[in-house]
Every structure is written in C-alpha cells, then in structure tokens.
C-alpha cells in the first residue's frame, strides 16, 4: 500500500549538494576544539555537504558519555561559522527542538530510540508546527516498518515537508559481522510505499566497524539511496562514544572518492532493449515459480487431510531435516547461495505448516 506524503526532495533544502549527499561529523560533540577541528578538516576534503554531531546521546546503559548538552550546540554553530556548511543534530523531545532552533541548527534528525516511541515522535512533531526546517527520521531499532512510516507521517501532518529517512540498520539477537543488521529489504519496501521519499544510509551504525563502512556505503548507493551519513572524528580511537565506527576526515574523503555512483537508468537503446528482454524472461520464470508453489501448497493441503484422518502430527522433524539437507545440497550444486536457499525453504515450510493447521482445525470444527 502506497502512502501519500507532501514532500520536498533533498535537492530543495541542500541545493548545493551533488549526489550522493554526504553528511559527516563526530558521533558526539565532545569539546569545542574537537568539534571545530573535525569540521574544518571535513570541509577541506571538499566532499561534505552538511556537518553532524550528537549533542544529546541516549546511551544503552548509564555511566557512558551522554553528550555535551546545550553548550555543544554553540560548538556546532561555531563549526558552521568556520566552514559555511549547514549543521544537523539529533533531537528527542520538545526541549531539544527549542534549543536546536535557538542555536541555528539547519537540519534535525530523529534517532532510532525516539522513532520507536510514537509519544516522543508526536512531541517532536508538535514542537515543530509552524517551523520550516528539514527533518530526517532514522529507522526504529526494531524492524517495524509501520513505526518508521508512522514517524514520517506524524512530522508531515505537523507541516514538515522537507523530510528524509535514514537507514541505520536494526538490532538483532543474532551476532553477525555488523553492529546492526542492514535488512535492506526494509528500506526497499519503504521506498516502494513512498517513492518520492529520499533515503540516506548510515553505514557507521550498520557497520559498528570502520573497516566495513566503504562496503556498506557502496551497497547503499547501488540501491539508489540519496546519500550517506558517516561519522568522522579527528582522533577516532580516542572518541568518547562509538570509537570503532568513526574514521578520520582524511579517510572519509578517500571513502567518498572511491564510491561508484550509478544512474537509475540509461538512455542507451541497446541497454533498454536488452534489459527489456531479460525482464521478460524474469516475468516468465516468476509465473512458473508461482504456479509451482501453488501446486506444492495444494499437495500440502492433501497431506494435512491425510494426517488428520490417520491421527498423525503435522510436524515431522525427520522429514523436515531431510528436506533441508537435500534441497540445500541441490541448491549449492545449482549455484544458489546456501543462506538464501535456507530462508526460502523456511518460508515455504512455514506456509505448508499453516495450511495443514488450517485443514486440521476445519475438520475438528465439524466433529
């Protein structure tokens, strides 16, 4: 279902920015010297379109550095004066909004911990009524697309039309190579529902590790995201928060310089003709896949009926393990990624279980 929002693109509120838009600065504004020095070095790269710094830092546990508070806004304002670049910071409540606006902050963003709470988002939205300022909204910590869209809608209803989303990944119990699971499908679905919405990627928070930032940044651009928010610090290893995911301004410049920016489409006739043929082949194969899946589920329905008649449980663990082992082996032989095959089989199996459960319950209701 598509959502209708009244939006102005990033190009209207950062008119000097080329694609991709690059927003960078330290995770936290720690001191005036650190904030301004980082900003000046970033500006010198010629790659930055806006400066960022955390002023209020909601930490997972108490005792960690929680930001400079309002004094840090003045450091950020001084960095703006030194570089001429617009500045942005995170706000989580009405008091933050009031202080940021008073200090001349150009762009606000709503953090992941705030997006997850509609009460907090509404407070921010109410405090921005009648204010013409760009606002970026990070995805909620948990993978809930409705919360993300809801936050955007609340701000839009308050009159904020200069809106963008920030994809920063999602918390997960499973420990992988990233601090936060990218779950790119969430941002793709958001763009599908709100095509006119610009999305910026935050590779720093997805990675949690500076060595992965370049990889994630390129992936984001390949998915047609409008820009990147990358954390940068003059001395990352000595940073008071999120040290491992920050890079120096010089490294930031090299990362941006190494990115490949691709076009959404091409005017080349040969490209369009070839793409059209390949897409037609995909459509035909998708039709076949859907037909085969429908046939498979009809057989699952018959199996459910037969199990009921013979008083047999739906789940047959040995059979499921056999399917997983043989199909994954077959998939590997055909060049399919093992993780993809595993997830696909899980989806099919879960649907089969649901169908058989429905058959069991329907029979039971008649008795």
Short mmCIF file of C-alpha atoms in Angstrom, two decimals, residues 94-350:
data_model
loop_
_atom_site.label_atom_id
_atom_site.label_comp_id
_atom_site.label_asym_id
_atom_site.label_seq_id
_atom_site.Cartn_x
_atom_site.Cartn_y
_atom_site.Cartn_z
CA UNK A 94 10.46 19.44 22.61
CA UNK A 95 13.25 20.92 24.77
CA UNK A 96 15.88 19.61 22.34
CA UNK A 97 13.98 21.11 19.40
CA UNK A 98 13.68 24.50 21.06
CA UNK A 99 17.38 24.61 21.96
CA UNK A 100 18.49 23.45 18.50
CA UNK A 101 16.33 26.01 16.70
CA UNK A 102 17.58 28.77 19.00
CA UNK A 103 21.20 27.80 18.20
CA UNK A 104 20.55 27.97 14.45
CA UNK A 105 20.73 24.27 13.63
CA UNK A 106 19.79 23.84 9.96
CA UNK A 107 18.59 20.21 9.87
CA UNK A 108 17.24 17.99 12.63
CA UNK A 109 17.10 14.24 12.86
CA UNK A 110 15.02 11.88 14.95
CA UNK A 111 17.04 8.97 16.32
CA UNK A 112 16.23 5.26 16.30
CA UNK A 113 15.41 5.20 20.01
CA UNK A 114 12.90 8.00 19.50
CA UNK A 115 11.31 6.68 16.32
CA UNK A 116 10.31 3.55 18.21
CA UNK A 117 8.11 5.64 20.56
CA UNK A 118 5.09 7.38 18.95
CA UNK A 119 4.60 9.56 22.05
CA UNK A 120 8.11 11.01 21.67
CA UNK A 121 7.75 11.46 17.92
CA UNK A 122 4.46 13.27 18.42
CA UNK A 123 6.08 15.58 20.98
CA UNK A 124 8.78 16.46 18.47
CA UNK A 125 6.19 16.93 15.72
CA UNK A 126 4.04 19.22 17.91
CA UNK A 127 7.07 21.35 18.78
CA UNK A 128 7.81 21.83 15.06
CA UNK A 129 4.38 23.05 13.98
CA UNK A 130 4.81 26.26 12.00
CA UNK A 131 8.58 25.70 11.61
CA UNK A 132 10.08 25.28 8.15
CA UNK A 133 13.08 23.04 8.77
CA UNK A 134 14.29 19.76 7.24
CA UNK A 135 13.92 16.66 9.42
CA UNK A 136 15.46 13.24 8.88
CA UNK A 137 14.00 10.16 10.56
CA UNK A 138 16.09 7.12 11.43
CA UNK A 139 14.50 3.69 11.30
CA UNK A 140 13.36 2.33 14.69
CA UNK A 141 15.75 -0.01 16.50
CA UNK A 142 13.45 -2.97 15.85
CA UNK A 143 12.46 -3.90 12.28
CA UNK A 144 9.00 -2.32 12.27
CA UNK A 145 8.24 -0.54 9.01
CA UNK A 146 4.93 0.82 10.29
CA UNK A 147 6.69 2.67 13.14
CA UNK A 148 9.11 4.20 10.64
CA UNK A 149 6.32 5.31 8.31
CA UNK A 150 4.23 6.47 11.28
CA UNK A 151 7.00 8.79 12.45
CA UNK A 152 7.28 10.31 8.96
CA UNK A 153 3.50 10.76 8.82
CA UNK A 154 3.36 12.49 12.22
CA UNK A 155 6.00 15.00 11.16
CA UNK A 156 4.38 15.52 7.77
CA UNK A 157 1.00 16.20 9.40
CA UNK A 158 2.73 18.81 11.57
CA UNK A 159 3.68 20.66 8.38
CA UNK A 160 7.20 19.32 7.86
CA UNK A 161 7.59 18.70 4.12
CA UNK A 162 11.39 18.65 3.95
CA UNK A 163 11.60 15.05 5.10
CA UNK A 164 14.08 12.24 4.53
CA UNK A 165 14.58 8.81 6.06
CA UNK A 166 17.84 7.42 7.44
CA UNK A 167 18.51 3.70 7.17
CA UNK A 168 20.83 2.74 10.06
CA UNK A 169 20.11 -0.96 10.40
CA UNK A 170 18.20 -2.96 13.01
CA UNK A 171 19.08 -4.62 16.29
CA UNK A 172 19.26 -8.40 16.16
CA UNK A 173 19.88 -11.19 18.63
CA UNK A 174 21.98 -12.93 16.01
CA UNK A 175 25.58 -11.75 16.08
CA UNK A 176 26.93 -11.20 12.59
CA UNK A 177 29.64 -9.04 11.04
CA UNK A 178 27.58 -5.88 11.52
CA UNK A 179 26.62 -3.93 14.62
CA UNK A 180 23.08 -3.61 13.26
CA UNK A 181 21.58 -5.93 10.66
CA UNK A 182 21.23 -4.00 7.37
CA UNK A 183 17.92 -5.64 6.38
CA UNK A 184 17.99 -3.78 3.06
CA UNK A 185 14.53 -5.12 2.24
CA UNK A 186 13.08 -2.74 4.84
CA UNK A 187 14.39 0.36 3.06
CA UNK A 188 13.36 -1.07 -0.31
CA UNK A 189 9.82 -1.59 1.00
CA UNK A 190 9.80 1.96 2.44
CA UNK A 191 10.83 3.37 -0.95
CA UNK A 192 8.18 1.23 -2.64
CA UNK A 193 5.49 2.62 -0.38
CA UNK A 194 6.72 6.23 -0.53
CA UNK A 195 8.55 6.57 -3.89
CA UNK A 196 9.10 10.32 -3.51
CA UNK A 197 10.92 9.90 -0.17
CA UNK A 198 14.72 10.33 -0.18
CA UNK A 199 16.58 7.76 1.92
CA UNK A 200 20.05 8.30 3.38
CA UNK A 201 22.15 5.41 4.66
CA UNK A 202 24.08 5.49 7.95
CA UNK A 203 26.84 2.93 7.30
CA UNK A 204 28.60 3.80 10.56
CA UNK A 205 25.79 2.41 12.71
CA UNK A 206 25.19 -0.55 10.44
CA UNK A 207 28.87 -1.49 10.46
CA UNK A 208 29.98 -0.69 14.01
CA UNK A 209 33.41 -1.15 12.45
CA UNK A 210 35.20 1.42 10.30
CA UNK A 211 36.62 -1.29 8.02
CA UNK A 212 33.13 -2.11 6.69
CA UNK A 213 31.95 1.45 6.03
CA UNK A 214 33.10 1.58 2.41
CA UNK A 215 31.42 -1.73 1.59
CA UNK A 216 28.09 -0.70 3.11
CA UNK A 217 28.25 2.76 1.53
CA UNK A 218 28.62 1.29 -1.94
CA UNK A 219 25.78 -1.14 -1.33
CA UNK A 220 23.54 1.76 -0.27
CA UNK A 221 24.33 3.74 -3.42
CA UNK A 222 23.75 0.66 -5.57
CA UNK A 223 20.25 0.57 -4.03
CA UNK A 224 19.74 4.18 -5.21
CA UNK A 225 19.91 5.81 -1.78
CA UNK A 226 20.26 9.58 -1.93
CA UNK A 227 23.26 9.89 0.35
CA UNK A 228 25.30 8.80 3.34
CA UNK A 229 25.72 9.88 6.96
CA UNK A 230 29.20 8.79 8.06
CA UNK A 231 30.73 9.50 11.45
CA UNK A 232 34.13 11.18 11.42
CA UNK A 233 36.47 12.28 14.25
CA UNK A 234 39.93 13.86 14.24
CA UNK A 235 41.14 11.04 16.53
CA UNK A 236 38.64 8.16 16.27
CA UNK A 237 40.41 5.81 18.67
CA UNK A 238 40.15 8.43 21.41
CA UNK A 239 36.45 9.20 20.76
CA UNK A 240 34.21 9.28 23.83
CA UNK A 241 31.49 7.27 22.08
CA UNK A 242 31.36 4.73 19.23
CA UNK A 243 35.10 4.92 18.61
CA UNK A 244 35.31 1.80 16.44
CA UNK A 245 32.89 3.06 13.79
CA UNK A 246 34.40 6.51 13.23
CA UNK A 247 37.00 7.47 10.63
CA UNK A 248 39.31 10.43 10.26
CA UNK A 249 38.28 13.20 7.83
CA UNK A 250 41.08 12.13 5.50
CA UNK A 251 39.83 8.53 5.40
CA UNK A 252 36.28 9.80 4.94
CA UNK A 253 37.44 11.72 1.88
CA UNK A 254 39.05 8.59 0.42
CA UNK A 255 35.92 6.51 1.06
CA UNK A 256 33.72 9.02 -0.76
CA UNK A 257 36.21 9.37 -3.60
CA UNK A 258 36.23 5.60 -4.10
CA UNK A 259 32.46 5.24 -4.38
CA UNK A 260 30.87 4.42 -7.72
CA UNK A 261 27.71 6.45 -8.35
CA UNK A 262 25.43 4.73 -10.82
CA UNK A 263 22.47 6.10 -12.73
CA UNK A 264 18.90 4.97 -12.11
CA UNK A 265 18.53 4.25 -15.82
CA UNK A 266 20.25 4.73 -19.17
CA UNK A 267 19.25 6.38 -22.43
CA UNK A 268 21.25 3.79 -24.35
CA UNK A 269 18.80 1.97 -26.68
CA UNK A 270 20.78 -1.27 -26.64
CA UNK A 271 20.74 -1.28 -22.84
CA UNK A 272 16.98 -0.70 -22.73
CA UNK A 273 16.28 -3.40 -25.33
CA UNK A 274 18.46 -5.98 -23.58
CA UNK A 275 17.03 -5.12 -20.17
CA UNK A 276 13.51 -5.47 -21.52
CA UNK A 277 14.27 -8.95 -22.87
CA UNK A 278 15.85 -10.06 -19.59
CA UNK A 279 12.96 -8.70 -17.56
CA UNK A 280 10.52 -10.57 -19.79
CA UNK A 281 12.43 -13.78 -19.05
CA UNK A 282 12.24 -12.99 -15.31
CA UNK A 283 8.48 -12.43 -15.59
CA UNK A 284 8.00 -15.78 -17.29
CA UNK A 285 10.10 -17.59 -14.68
CA UNK A 286 8.23 -15.86 -11.85
CA UNK A 287 4.95 -17.06 -13.34
CA UNK A 288 6.31 -20.60 -13.38
CA UNK A 289 7.59 -20.32 -9.80
CA UNK A 290 4.22 -19.05 -8.54
CA UNK A 291 2.42 -21.85 -10.37
CA UNK A 292 4.76 -24.47 -8.89
CA UNK A 293 4.37 -23.03 -5.38
CA UNK A 294 0.58 -23.08 -5.71
CA UNK A 295 0.73 -26.74 -6.76
CA UNK A 296 3.04 -27.53 -3.84
CA UNK A 297 0.66 -25.93 -1.35
CA UNK A 298 -2.28 -27.92 -2.74
CA UNK A 299 -0.31 -31.09 -2.08
CA UNK A 300 0.44 -29.82 1.45
CA UNK A 301 -3.31 -29.42 1.92
CA UNK A 302 -3.88 -33.04 0.86
CA UNK A 303 -1.12 -34.19 3.22
CA UNK A 304 -2.77 -32.28 6.08
CA UNK A 305 -6.08 -34.03 5.39
CA UNK A 306 -4.40 -37.44 5.23
CA UNK A 307 -2.52 -36.82 8.50
CA UNK A 308 -5.76 -35.85 10.22
CA UNK A 309 -7.55 -38.96 9.03
CA UNK A 310 -4.69 -41.09 10.37
CA UNK A 311 -4.22 -39.13 13.63
CA UNK A 312 -0.65 -38.04 12.77
CA UNK A 313 1.04 -34.81 13.92
CA UNK A 314 1.61 -32.01 11.42
CA UNK A 315 5.31 -31.56 12.14
CA UNK A 316 7.57 -34.40 11.07
CA UNK A 317 11.04 -33.34 12.21
CA UNK A 318 12.95 -36.09 10.40
CA UNK A 319 11.21 -35.25 7.13
CA UNK A 320 11.94 -31.53 7.58
CA UNK A 321 15.64 -32.19 8.26
CA UNK A 322 15.79 -34.38 5.17
CA UNK A 323 14.23 -31.64 3.03
CA UNK A 324 16.67 -29.02 4.34
CA UNK A 325 19.71 -31.21 3.75
CA UNK A 326 18.81 -32.43 0.27
CA UNK A 327 17.48 -29.09 -1.03
CA UNK A 328 20.43 -27.08 0.26
CA UNK A 329 22.82 -29.57 -1.36
CA UNK A 330 20.85 -29.32 -4.61
CA UNK A 331 20.82 -25.53 -4.39
CA UNK A 332 24.60 -25.43 -3.95
CA UNK A 333 25.05 -27.63 -6.99
CA UNK A 334 22.92 -25.17 -8.96
CA UNK A 335 24.93 -22.17 -7.76
CA UNK A 336 22.42 -20.87 -5.21
CA UNK A 337 23.58 -19.17 -2.03
CA UNK A 338 23.12 -21.51 0.96
CA UNK A 339 21.63 -18.82 3.23
CA UNK A 340 19.13 -17.85 0.53
CA UNK A 341 18.07 -21.46 -0.02
CA UNK A 342 17.68 -21.99 3.71
CA UNK A 343 15.50 -18.90 4.17
CA UNK A 344 13.37 -19.78 1.14
CA UNK A 345 12.79 -23.30 2.45
CA UNK A 346 11.82 -21.94 5.85
CA UNK A 347 9.21 -19.66 4.28
CA UNK A 348 7.77 -22.49 2.19
CA UNK A 349 7.75 -24.87 5.16
CA UNK A 350 6.05 -22.32 7.43
#
